[in-house]
XYZ file of C-alpha atoms in Angstrom:
665
model
C -8.300 -14.126 16.155
C -10.225 -14.166 13.952
C -8.697 -15.926 11.336
C -12.186 -14.060 8.296
C -12.310 -10.588 9.714
C -11.578 -7.625 7.607
C -7.683 -6.815 7.865
C -6.979 -2.936 7.043
C -4.385 -1.882 5.080
C -2.742 1.059 7.429
C -2.928 -2.206 10.275
C 0.093 -3.085 9.192
C 1.206 -1.465 5.968
C 5.140 1.599 6.379
C 1.978 3.959 5.899
C -0.162 5.158 8.803
C -3.914 4.256 8.252
C -5.243 7.593 7.159
C -8.884 9.281 8.709
C -12.070 7.707 6.884
C -13.616 11.289 6.477
C -16.625 11.858 6.395
C -19.629 15.052 5.586
C -18.118 18.550 4.346
C -14.546 17.935 5.381
C -14.228 14.364 2.780
C -15.342 17.234 -0.369
C -13.204 19.561 0.818
C -10.163 17.169 0.480
C -11.982 15.588 -2.700
C -12.436 18.943 -4.304
C -8.593 19.435 -3.792
C -7.331 16.652 -4.697
C -9.361 16.461 -7.595
C -7.799 20.143 -8.622
C -4.164 18.165 -7.547
C -4.583 16.095 -9.789
C -6.000 18.297 -12.539
C -2.751 20.043 -12.507
C -0.548 17.477 -12.492
C -3.144 16.496 -15.828
C -1.625 19.722 -16.498
C 2.124 19.819 -16.027
C 2.425 16.837 -18.397
C 1.143 18.146 -21.924
C 1.219 22.158 -20.189
C 4.351 22.116 -18.761
C 5.584 25.434 -16.624
C 6.903 28.272 -18.742
C 9.123 29.035 -15.273
C 10.396 25.584 -15.777
C 10.534 22.175 -13.772
C 10.885 23.896 -10.335
C 8.432 26.492 -10.242
C 5.203 22.965 -10.514
C 7.237 21.510 -8.032
C 7.112 24.140 -5.127
C 3.290 24.229 -6.463
C 2.574 21.041 -5.815
C 4.927 20.393 -2.602
C 2.436 23.697 -0.915
C -0.932 21.778 -2.331
C 0.124 18.336 -1.371
C 1.474 18.985 2.086
C -1.374 21.051 3.341
C -3.720 17.925 3.114
C -1.980 15.790 4.485
C -2.373 17.111 8.258
C -5.869 16.953 7.121
C -5.922 13.023 6.538
C -3.494 12.005 8.731
C -3.828 12.102 12.735
C -1.540 13.512 13.951
C -1.909 10.234 16.784
C -3.621 7.392 15.918
C -6.610 8.044 18.837
C -6.879 11.684 17.907
C -10.876 12.211 16.275
C -10.926 11.390 12.417
C -12.592 15.336 11.694
C -8.897 17.284 11.895
C -9.365 19.666 15.019
C -8.188 23.476 14.927
C -3.931 21.538 14.670
C -5.097 20.215 11.352
C -6.189 23.383 10.031
C -3.509 25.128 11.912
C -0.787 23.262 10.447
C -2.186 22.071 6.859
C -2.725 26.359 6.729
C 0.844 26.858 7.257
C 1.641 24.655 5.032
C 0.044 26.729 1.585
C 1.474 29.897 2.486
C 5.178 27.912 3.606
C 5.192 26.266 -0.049
C 4.380 28.538 -2.245
C 5.713 30.846 -0.291
C 8.474 31.120 -2.908
C 6.230 32.319 -5.692
C 4.466 34.381 -4.251
C 4.313 38.081 -4.961
C 5.977 39.035 -1.606
C 9.441 38.553 -0.037
C 10.590 39.685 3.056
C 12.350 42.957 3.979
C 13.998 44.941 1.133
C 13.948 41.937 -0.682
C 10.958 42.050 -3.226
C 8.073 39.245 -3.966
C 7.494 36.428 -6.739
C 9.267 33.386 -8.437
C 12.381 34.943 -10.111
C 13.661 37.160 -7.111
C 13.435 34.179 -4.904
C 15.658 32.812 -7.005
C 17.714 35.383 -7.524
C 18.382 34.943 -3.620
C 20.161 31.805 -4.440
C 22.518 32.325 -1.087
C 21.399 35.280 0.406
C 18.505 34.175 2.037
C 15.695 36.940 3.743
C 15.163 36.926 7.338
C 10.977 35.977 5.463
C 13.110 33.544 3.408
C 14.786 31.095 6.461
C 11.702 31.248 8.395
C 9.618 29.764 6.008
C 12.528 28.026 4.066
C 12.852 26.610 8.814
C 8.862 25.718 9.154
C 7.832 24.344 5.368
C 11.816 21.473 7.722
C 9.278 21.683 10.693
C 5.576 20.790 8.821
C 7.608 18.034 6.020
C 9.094 16.169 8.923
C 5.941 16.676 10.776
C 3.403 15.609 8.357
C 6.199 12.280 7.347
C 5.837 11.169 11.050
C 1.591 11.274 10.954
C 2.264 9.928 7.306
C 5.012 6.609 8.074
C 6.425 6.555 12.303
C 8.871 8.614 13.677
C 12.726 6.842 12.581
C 12.619 9.227 9.477
C 11.943 12.320 10.718
C 14.664 11.216 12.904
C 16.897 10.215 10.608
C 16.058 13.424 8.668
C 17.234 15.109 12.203
C 20.592 13.581 12.876
C 21.867 14.401 9.589
C 20.989 18.146 9.862
C 22.376 18.445 13.284
C 25.777 15.947 11.439
C 25.735 18.928 8.831
C 24.997 22.230 11.492
C 28.011 20.690 14.104
C 30.279 18.796 11.926
C 33.187 20.859 12.908
C 32.432 19.828 16.760
C 33.782 16.609 15.435
C 37.353 15.584 15.715
C 39.054 16.430 12.865
C 40.839 13.078 11.892
C 37.701 11.253 12.220
C 37.154 11.028 7.955
C 33.498 11.790 8.751
C 33.497 15.851 10.231
C 34.070 19.259 8.427
C 33.718 22.521 8.551
C 30.172 21.759 9.918
C 27.275 24.372 7.461
C 25.994 27.422 8.651
C 22.267 26.905 9.732
C 21.216 29.954 6.916
C 22.797 27.508 4.269
C 21.254 24.563 5.159
C 18.278 25.922 4.705
C 19.205 27.825 1.217
C 19.958 23.405 0.197
C 16.957 22.640 1.550
C 14.394 25.816 -0.301
C 16.153 26.710 -2.875
C 18.689 24.292 -4.284
C 17.222 21.400 -7.006
C 19.020 18.629 -4.165
C 15.925 19.528 -1.417
C 13.560 19.536 -1.145
C 12.636 20.165 -4.875
C 15.239 16.616 -6.366
C 14.277 14.084 -7.911
C 12.185 11.987 -5.372
C 10.123 15.143 -5.011
C 10.196 15.431 -8.691
C 9.916 11.353 -9.064
C 6.891 11.568 -6.599
C 5.304 13.985 -8.707
C 5.496 12.860 -11.601
C 6.165 9.365 -12.087
C 4.549 8.493 -9.281
C 0.829 10.034 -8.748
C 0.016 9.158 -11.943
C 0.290 6.214 -11.787
C -1.204 5.492 -8.700
C -4.021 8.008 -10.643
C -3.736 4.445 -13.072
C -3.991 1.938 -10.144
C -6.968 3.507 -8.592
C -8.955 4.032 -11.824
C -7.373 0.704 -13.152
C -8.837 -0.705 -9.802
C -12.279 1.090 -9.789
C -12.576 -0.491 -13.219
C -13.357 -3.268 -11.606
C -9.253 -5.008 -12.673
C -9.303 -6.988 -9.552
C -11.195 -8.786 -8.974
C -10.816 -9.817 -13.028
C -7.608 -10.194 -12.304
C -8.276 -12.953 -9.244
C -11.410 -14.507 -11.543
C -8.981 -15.398 -14.182
C -6.408 -16.191 -11.804
C -8.998 -18.645 -10.685
C -10.739 -20.134 -13.979
C -6.879 -20.609 -15.523
C -5.701 -23.091 -12.557
C -8.502 -24.687 -12.063
C -8.615 -28.165 -9.685
C -4.804 -29.921 -8.645
C -3.586 -29.980 -5.235
C -0.861 -26.803 -6.971
C -3.570 -25.173 -8.545
C -4.081 -23.398 -5.096
C -0.926 -22.440 -4.411
C -0.334 -21.070 -8.323
C -3.250 -19.092 -7.752
C -2.083 -17.505 -5.100
C 0.887 -16.865 -6.780
C -0.887 -15.085 -9.886
C -2.759 -13.373 -8.206
C -0.512 -10.924 -6.737
C 1.556 -10.725 -9.355
C -1.824 -9.350 -11.390
C -3.102 -7.414 -8.014
C 0.311 -5.724 -8.470
C -0.473 -3.603 -11.352
C -3.337 -1.535 -9.530
C -2.007 -1.052 -6.099
C 1.973 -0.239 -5.535
C 2.378 -1.573 -2.372
C 2.905 -4.939 -1.280
C 1.612 -4.796 2.266
C -1.855 -3.097 0.359
C -1.944 -6.126 -2.504
C -0.553 -8.558 0.274
C -3.808 -7.435 1.879
C -6.416 -7.745 -0.832
C -4.739 -11.602 -2.209
C -5.426 -12.968 1.301
C -8.760 -11.209 1.952
C -9.521 -13.470 -1.874
C -7.320 -16.435 -1.563
C -7.044 -17.456 2.012
C -10.501 -19.439 2.066
C -9.121 -21.800 -0.889
C -5.936 -21.975 0.311
C -6.548 -23.144 4.030
C -10.199 -25.564 1.654
C -6.597 -26.528 0.027
C -4.862 -27.930 3.925
C -2.277 -25.028 3.708
C -1.389 -25.089 7.224
C -1.587 -21.504 8.335
C 1.958 -19.738 9.056
C 2.655 -21.832 5.044
C -0.478 -19.718 3.586
C 0.348 -16.250 5.330
C 4.481 -16.642 4.071
C 2.660 -17.404 0.402
C 0.730 -14.757 0.411
C 3.167 -12.858 2.463
C 5.697 -13.167 -0.928
C 2.832 -12.925 -3.143
C 2.841 -9.577 -2.670
C 5.530 -8.663 -2.323
C 6.730 -10.260 -6.226
C 4.111 -7.645 -7.496
C 6.032 -4.496 -6.734
C 9.180 -6.497 -8.274
C 7.431 -7.181 -11.302
C 7.396 -5.262 -14.007
C 5.143 -3.804 -16.093
C 5.276 -1.629 -12.621
C 7.481 -1.756 -10.219
C 7.831 0.076 -6.719
C 8.551 3.471 -6.680
C 12.061 2.995 -6.428
C 12.194 2.053 -9.502
C 11.085 5.266 -11.150
C 13.504 6.935 -9.136
C 16.468 4.558 -10.483
C 15.562 6.195 -14.229
C 15.799 9.673 -12.956
C 19.266 8.933 -11.263
C 20.278 6.874 -13.604
C 19.002 9.153 -16.141
C 18.496 5.886 -18.130
C 14.351 4.589 -20.087
C 11.744 3.554 -18.025
C 11.964 0.819 -20.248
C 14.692 -0.264 -19.688
C 14.328 -0.537 -16.132
C 11.898 -3.083 -16.462
C 14.142 -4.642 -18.823
C 16.694 -5.056 -16.288
C 14.084 -6.721 -13.718
C 12.946 -9.484 -15.973
C 15.108 -11.970 -15.626
C 15.591 -12.047 -12.404
C 10.903 -11.382 -11.409
C 11.577 -15.348 -13.793
C 13.399 -16.480 -10.900
C 11.797 -14.980 -8.034
C 8.128 -16.642 -9.110
C 10.250 -19.907 -10.448
C 11.048 -20.119 -6.177
C 7.154 -19.542 -5.073
C 6.656 -22.158 -8.095
C 9.108 -24.545 -6.046
C 7.673 -23.750 -3.177
C 4.757 -24.632 -3.738
C 4.891 -27.807 -5.219
C 6.750 -29.861 -2.453
C 3.736 -26.957 -0.009
C 0.922 -29.449 -2.126
C 3.401 -32.447 -1.688
C 3.946 -32.558 1.951
C 0.812 -31.130 3.181
C -1.188 -33.288 1.557
C -2.775 -30.451 -0.364
C -6.210 -31.260 -1.747
C -7.691 -30.151 -4.481
C -10.401 -27.213 -4.475
C -13.389 -26.721 -6.332
C -13.856 -22.821 -7.876
C -17.124 -22.257 -9.605
C -14.986 -20.010 -12.248
C -16.257 -19.650 -15.991
C -13.841 -20.732 -18.722
C -10.304 -18.666 -19.138
C -11.502 -17.173 -22.518
C -15.341 -16.247 -21.280
C -13.391 -14.329 -18.291
C -10.968 -13.094 -20.959
C -14.037 -12.045 -23.467
C -16.044 -10.472 -20.959
C -12.961 -7.827 -19.017
C -9.810 -8.895 -21.226
C -10.718 -4.886 -21.707
C -8.449 -3.841 -18.991
C -4.942 -5.428 -20.337
C -5.457 -3.334 -23.189
C -3.920 -0.160 -20.407
C -1.157 -2.405 -19.433
C -0.183 -3.298 -23.277
C -0.631 1.237 -23.915
C 2.695 1.855 -21.414
C 4.305 -0.437 -22.700
C 4.493 -0.630 -25.570
C 4.148 3.810 -25.425
C 7.834 3.014 -24.035
C 9.027 1.234 -26.755
C 8.613 4.251 -28.617
C 10.901 6.500 -26.568
C 7.586 8.307 -25.185
C 8.115 9.167 -21.531
C 6.620 7.697 -19.043
C 4.185 9.788 -17.591
C 2.731 9.830 -21.031
C 2.251 6.984 -21.614
C 1.040 5.911 -17.794
C -1.462 9.911 -18.806
C -2.934 7.746 -22.665
C -2.952 4.447 -20.408
C -5.337 5.693 -17.765
C -7.637 7.236 -20.260
C -7.896 3.887 -22.010
C -8.775 2.024 -18.958
C -10.983 4.972 -18.062
C -12.730 4.911 -21.514
C -13.052 1.026 -21.439
C -14.996 1.475 -18.239
C -17.278 3.844 -19.289
C -18.172 1.511 -22.139
C -18.564 -1.537 -19.185
C -20.703 0.973 -17.264
C -23.283 1.678 -20.908
C -23.095 -1.958 -21.057
C -24.091 -2.755 -17.587
C -27.011 0.309 -18.028
C -24.866 2.554 -15.643
C -25.116 6.604 -16.521
C -22.938 8.722 -17.065
C -22.892 10.604 -14.858
C -21.561 7.414 -12.575
C -18.333 6.962 -14.653
C -18.033 10.728 -13.804
C -18.097 10.612 -10.523
C -16.110 6.850 -10.293
C -12.649 8.986 -12.989
C -13.670 11.450 -10.099
C -12.638 10.012 -7.327
C -10.450 7.445 -9.059
C -7.718 10.921 -8.912
C -9.099 12.393 -5.937
C -7.407 8.632 -4.392
C -5.242 8.734 -6.857
C -3.963 12.288 -5.538
C -4.429 10.628 -1.785
C -2.482 7.132 -1.917
C -0.318 9.573 -3.312
C 0.475 11.623 -0.052
C 2.598 9.803 2.013
C 5.577 9.254 -0.731
C 4.798 12.665 -1.163
C 6.189 13.228 2.143
C 9.120 10.800 2.160
C 10.046 11.787 -1.126
C 10.432 15.513 0.164
C 11.797 13.947 3.512
C 14.249 12.416 1.548
C 15.860 16.021 0.463
C 17.333 16.240 3.564
C 19.604 13.158 3.645
C 21.101 14.741 -0.386
C 20.932 18.031 0.474
C 22.809 17.406 3.655
C 25.477 14.193 1.820
C 25.646 16.682 -1.270
C 27.006 19.094 1.395
C 28.992 17.572 3.325
C 30.576 14.775 1.672
C 29.488 12.133 3.732
C 28.127 9.402 1.005
C 31.572 9.014 -0.088
C 33.568 9.393 3.012
C 31.575 6.600 4.565
C 31.462 4.454 1.191
C 35.192 4.876 1.417
C 34.456 2.638 5.067
C 33.044 0.609 4.299
C 35.103 -0.555 1.331
C 38.574 0.068 4.083
C 37.195 -2.307 5.829
C 35.514 -4.795 3.877
C 39.691 -4.696 2.854
C 41.198 -5.171 5.721
C 39.078 -7.999 6.037
C 39.714 -8.997 2.960
C 42.632 -10.946 1.317
C 41.819 -10.606 -1.815
C 40.271 -8.143 -3.963
C 37.129 -11.297 -5.476
C 37.163 -11.665 -1.222
C 36.573 -6.947 -0.621
C 33.927 -6.616 -3.368
C 31.629 -10.138 -1.515
C 32.707 -8.610 1.495
C 31.696 -5.053 0.488
C 28.062 -6.872 -1.087
C 26.995 -7.875 1.960
C 27.477 -5.643 4.976
C 25.746 -3.043 1.333
C 22.562 -5.362 1.975
C 23.190 -6.673 5.249
C 22.812 -2.338 5.558
C 20.154 -1.734 3.218
C 18.148 -4.409 5.303
C 17.575 -3.537 8.596
C 17.549 0.338 7.116
C 14.328 -1.033 5.283
C 13.715 -2.112 8.472
C 12.757 0.948 10.047
C 11.637 3.201 7.609
C 9.554 2.755 3.720
C 10.892 1.771 0.800
C 11.347 4.445 -1.531
C 13.209 7.080 1.697
C 15.566 3.006 2.016
C 16.594 3.603 -1.559
C 17.227 6.760 -1.778
C 19.538 7.200 1.635
C 20.974 3.067 0.008
C 21.686 4.803 -3.561
C 23.213 8.234 -2.058
C 24.951 6.098 0.493
C 25.929 2.234 -0.717
C 26.805 3.460 -4.110
C 29.421 3.949 -4.659
C 31.110 2.059 -2.100
C 30.260 -0.983 -4.642
C 31.144 0.855 -7.435
C 34.885 1.847 -6.567
C 34.883 -1.897 -7.310
C 35.953 -1.777 -11.699
C 33.550 -5.006 -12.145
C 30.512 -3.557 -10.793
C 28.286 -0.793 -12.857
C 26.321 0.843 -11.461
C 22.340 -0.497 -13.254
C 23.272 -2.925 -11.462
C 24.726 -1.440 -8.680
C 20.599 0.661 -8.981
C 19.180 -3.084 -9.476
C 20.447 -5.048 -5.368
C 20.199 -2.099 -3.777
C 16.423 -1.594 -4.862
C 15.552 -5.258 -4.267
C 16.876 -5.422 -0.916
C 15.073 -2.393 -0.121
C 11.863 -4.104 -1.741
C 13.027 -6.738 0.073
C 12.254 -4.921 4.266
C 9.169 -5.406 4.185
C 9.160 -9.816 4.889
C 12.660 -9.689 6.746
C 12.110 -9.972 10.238
C 11.922 -9.224 13.195
C 8.927 -6.282 11.561
C 8.277 -7.900 7.856
C 5.463 -6.103 7.762
C 2.670 -7.854 4.615
C 4.462 -10.660 6.695
C 2.504 -9.111 10.030
C -0.279 -8.002 7.818
C -0.563 -11.781 6.376
C -0.309 -13.939 9.838
C -3.135 -11.455 10.967
C -5.368 -12.739 7.992
C -4.748 -16.385 8.823
C -4.459 -16.407 11.959
C -1.201 -18.005 11.886
C 1.468 -16.395 14.288
C 2.983 -13.969 13.265
C 6.625 -14.515 13.867
C 6.344 -18.508 12.032
C 4.524 -16.573 9.182
C 7.811 -14.746 8.992
C 9.873 -17.359 8.680
C 7.405 -18.750 6.330
C 7.378 -16.234 3.803
C 12.019 -15.323 4.436
C 11.281 -19.391 3.338
C 9.305 -18.666 -0.688
C 11.021 -15.524 -1.543
C 14.946 -16.641 -0.706
C 16.455 -16.682 -3.928
C 15.330 -12.629 -4.426
C 17.576 -11.955 -1.594
C 20.826 -14.278 -3.743
C 19.937 -13.337 -6.378
C 20.470 -9.988 -6.310
C 24.092 -10.773 -4.845
C 24.766 -12.401 -8.071
C 24.317 -8.924 -10.104
C 27.563 -7.289 -8.381
C 29.244 -10.380 -8.441
C 30.026 -11.859 -10.745
C 30.767 -10.761 -14.426
C 28.613 -12.612 -15.964
C 25.758 -11.346 -13.810
C 24.832 -8.102 -15.576
C 23.527 -11.483 -18.082
C 20.477 -11.410 -15.848
C 20.060 -7.562 -16.824
C 19.463 -9.114 -19.587
C 22.932 -6.957 -20.642
C 24.653 -9.418 -22.350
C 24.575 -11.858 -25.378
C 20.950 -13.678 -25.780
C 23.071 -16.899 -25.441
C 24.597 -16.105 -22.364
C 21.169 -14.600 -21.052
C 19.860 -18.182 -21.954
C 22.939 -20.594 -20.089
C 22.898 -17.800 -16.730
C 19.216 -17.977 -16.781
C 19.143 -21.478 -16.892
C 21.866 -22.089 -13.994
C 20.128 -19.487 -12.315
C 17.281 -21.631 -12.166
C 18.724 -24.158 -10.879
C 20.424 -22.312 -8.399
C 17.075 -21.626 -7.272
C 15.737 -25.528 -7.047
C 18.153 -26.332 -4.917
C 17.289 -23.643 -2.486
C 13.202 -25.108 -3.524
C 15.381 -28.275 -2.117
C 16.581 -26.827 1.197
C 14.038 -24.467 2.131
C 11.085 -26.942 1.070
C 12.474 -29.826 2.074
C 11.116 -31.657 -0.547
C 12.806 -33.291 -4.167
C 11.058 -36.881 -5.271
C 10.144 -37.281 -2.483
C 10.881 -35.764 1.598
C 14.233 -34.678 1.678
C 16.182 -34.967 4.230
C 19.292 -33.165 5.508
C 22.124 -35.575 3.985
C 20.737 -33.920 0.650
C 19.341 -30.776 2.182
C 22.953 -30.758 2.857
C 23.692 -31.045 0.104
C 22.114 -27.897 -2.098
C 23.365 -25.367 0.057
C 26.853 -24.926 -1.266
C 25.220 -25.976 -4.989
C 22.959 -23.298 -4.603
C 25.411 -20.499 -3.957
C 27.959 -21.477 -6.069
C 25.490 -22.179 -8.761
C 24.601 -18.671 -8.116
C 28.125 -17.194 -8.673
C 27.744 -17.531 -11.907
C 32.172 -18.319 -12.923
C 32.817 -21.462 -15.095
C 34.200 -23.450 -12.096
C 32.181 -22.170 -9.601
C 28.495 -23.661 -11.764
C 31.004 -27.220 -12.222
C 31.347 -27.492 -8.700
C 27.773 -26.633 -7.983
C 26.396 -28.622 -10.028
C 28.500 -31.702 -8.704
C 26.991 -31.131 -5.371
C 23.520 -31.048 -6.751
C 24.242 -34.367 -8.308
C 25.801 -36.090 -5.150
C 22.809 -34.564 -3.830
C 20.213 -36.158 -5.588
C 21.863 -39.690 -5.629
C 22.298 -39.588 -2.217
C 18.870 -38.251 -1.962
C 17.440 -41.748 -4.830
C 19.656 -44.349 -2.607
C 17.768 -43.404 -0.073
C 14.322 -43.167 -0.913
C 15.490 -46.353 -2.587
C 16.888 -47.497 1.531
C 13.012 -46.228 2.900
C 11.579 -48.556 0.121
C 13.087 -51.576 1.177
C 13.236 -51.260 4.726
C 8.874 -50.343 4.315
C 8.538 -53.644 2.337
C 10.678 -55.954 4.918
């Protein structure tokens, strides 16, 4: 494989590659996407009088047809939509908009109000339309994200319908739900297709995707990378630090860990190669840096918006919860970069870039829109309103920059229009996933499955544990494994939604664990599925860029991201873990951050094989319990963990001295 060949994001992302439309088909989808974008913007400032669900019906009815035009039925299909694609798109338009159209079924009146009045007593036409919409949503999800999530949805549907045939002494047995009631729950209820996941997709996610498209079109991505190159200049650790900082900044215009990895790798891999990074280590660094972008404020991933809705809190609060874990995540990467640069004997790389001040002078305005989002959120302005204003500011700065370069106003209008269209098209896979997630949440709500599975998980932990503390540990570990495994098969957003309704009740059974801690715990493990072997999509994409071994790249990625796998456990295992989410006083947050940073440093010694010099197995082995005990964040465990760390340092220094003396002889 050629290490320098361009890699398409869709080859390795959790989302399937979209068609490359041309000619009249591209123009049609472009116009339709802009129309949907304008509808979304209209809803922010002039919401429909009939309520939010009315808007969601129209939104899904207009976006679902675009999926069939923009995504292939099979990967080998043509880039031109065929008759079947157009037929499915037309059917999606009709059944998607059916609840708001002025006709009903049989003796029933048409219109949205009449449709709502039929809740629980749907007409035959309602049931047929709802069943068709279900099939179309599952097919749209299959086209955009693969077969696994639709199969999971079908399993939940089968459980809902056939639950009455299960042995009644089973905890998950229930009376069974009639097909018409299943359709009613999906089509005419707020827990189905039009639940919180789709609501989040139709507001927060679409608007932030449009914002990212405007930023990218205005040259923000190039500015962020140039700034990262200039910030560290010439040193042997500069290439690794540059890759980490570039990944963090590029995440503001992406929203996908794998997409950020691909963009980052195309730019920074040549520099890492010149510095002497082995292919697999460079790939691991690229994947870890790309994933870090969607674990970090101010954008986070799509699931963060769902957290805000589920917990009925502000998005700014969720951003605040993520600050300390983000610091620890990048601290782990910095420690690993420092160790690797010394272990590999990395060389400084000369990069011709202007000084930082000059780059900031030319493109610093790109930060203005990000600042506006944070300031507006602090002023308690809704996120979807804040991001619209931020998008307007980014577009205005892009206009000024284009006029300064001598480009026309019409070129700017085209840039804005393209960004609106790209924002909608970029959100189509998430829209399909969020609509499909309604099948799962509706089933769990109707049957009580979530509570039963949560109870089974807690009972299993108690059966294996000697006390309540051990039961909490086992429950947390079981939950972490479950989220990680689920994330191997379904996209991050779906993984979070399913895990929240099934696993959150199990963790909140313990009085010491709060909902914010559980939400962030699940969020981190859902995101980290993109770097979890054996799939590790971000690592696969990075390996394709560097030409390294895929499996070795996965394990190197795991090395860089190990702190992110352990820190979330601290959220729920210790009372002091809430300080990691800024939920305690300032002094407690400071000492918890300091202790956690020491734990992350101990992990870096284990994975990086470097302390003050090459670390041998004795000190690395001692650092394992040191890190685990420190991250438990209890006074006794911290004291013992510090003791292990001190012994590791002493053993390391004695070993170095002995090596020097032996070398001198």
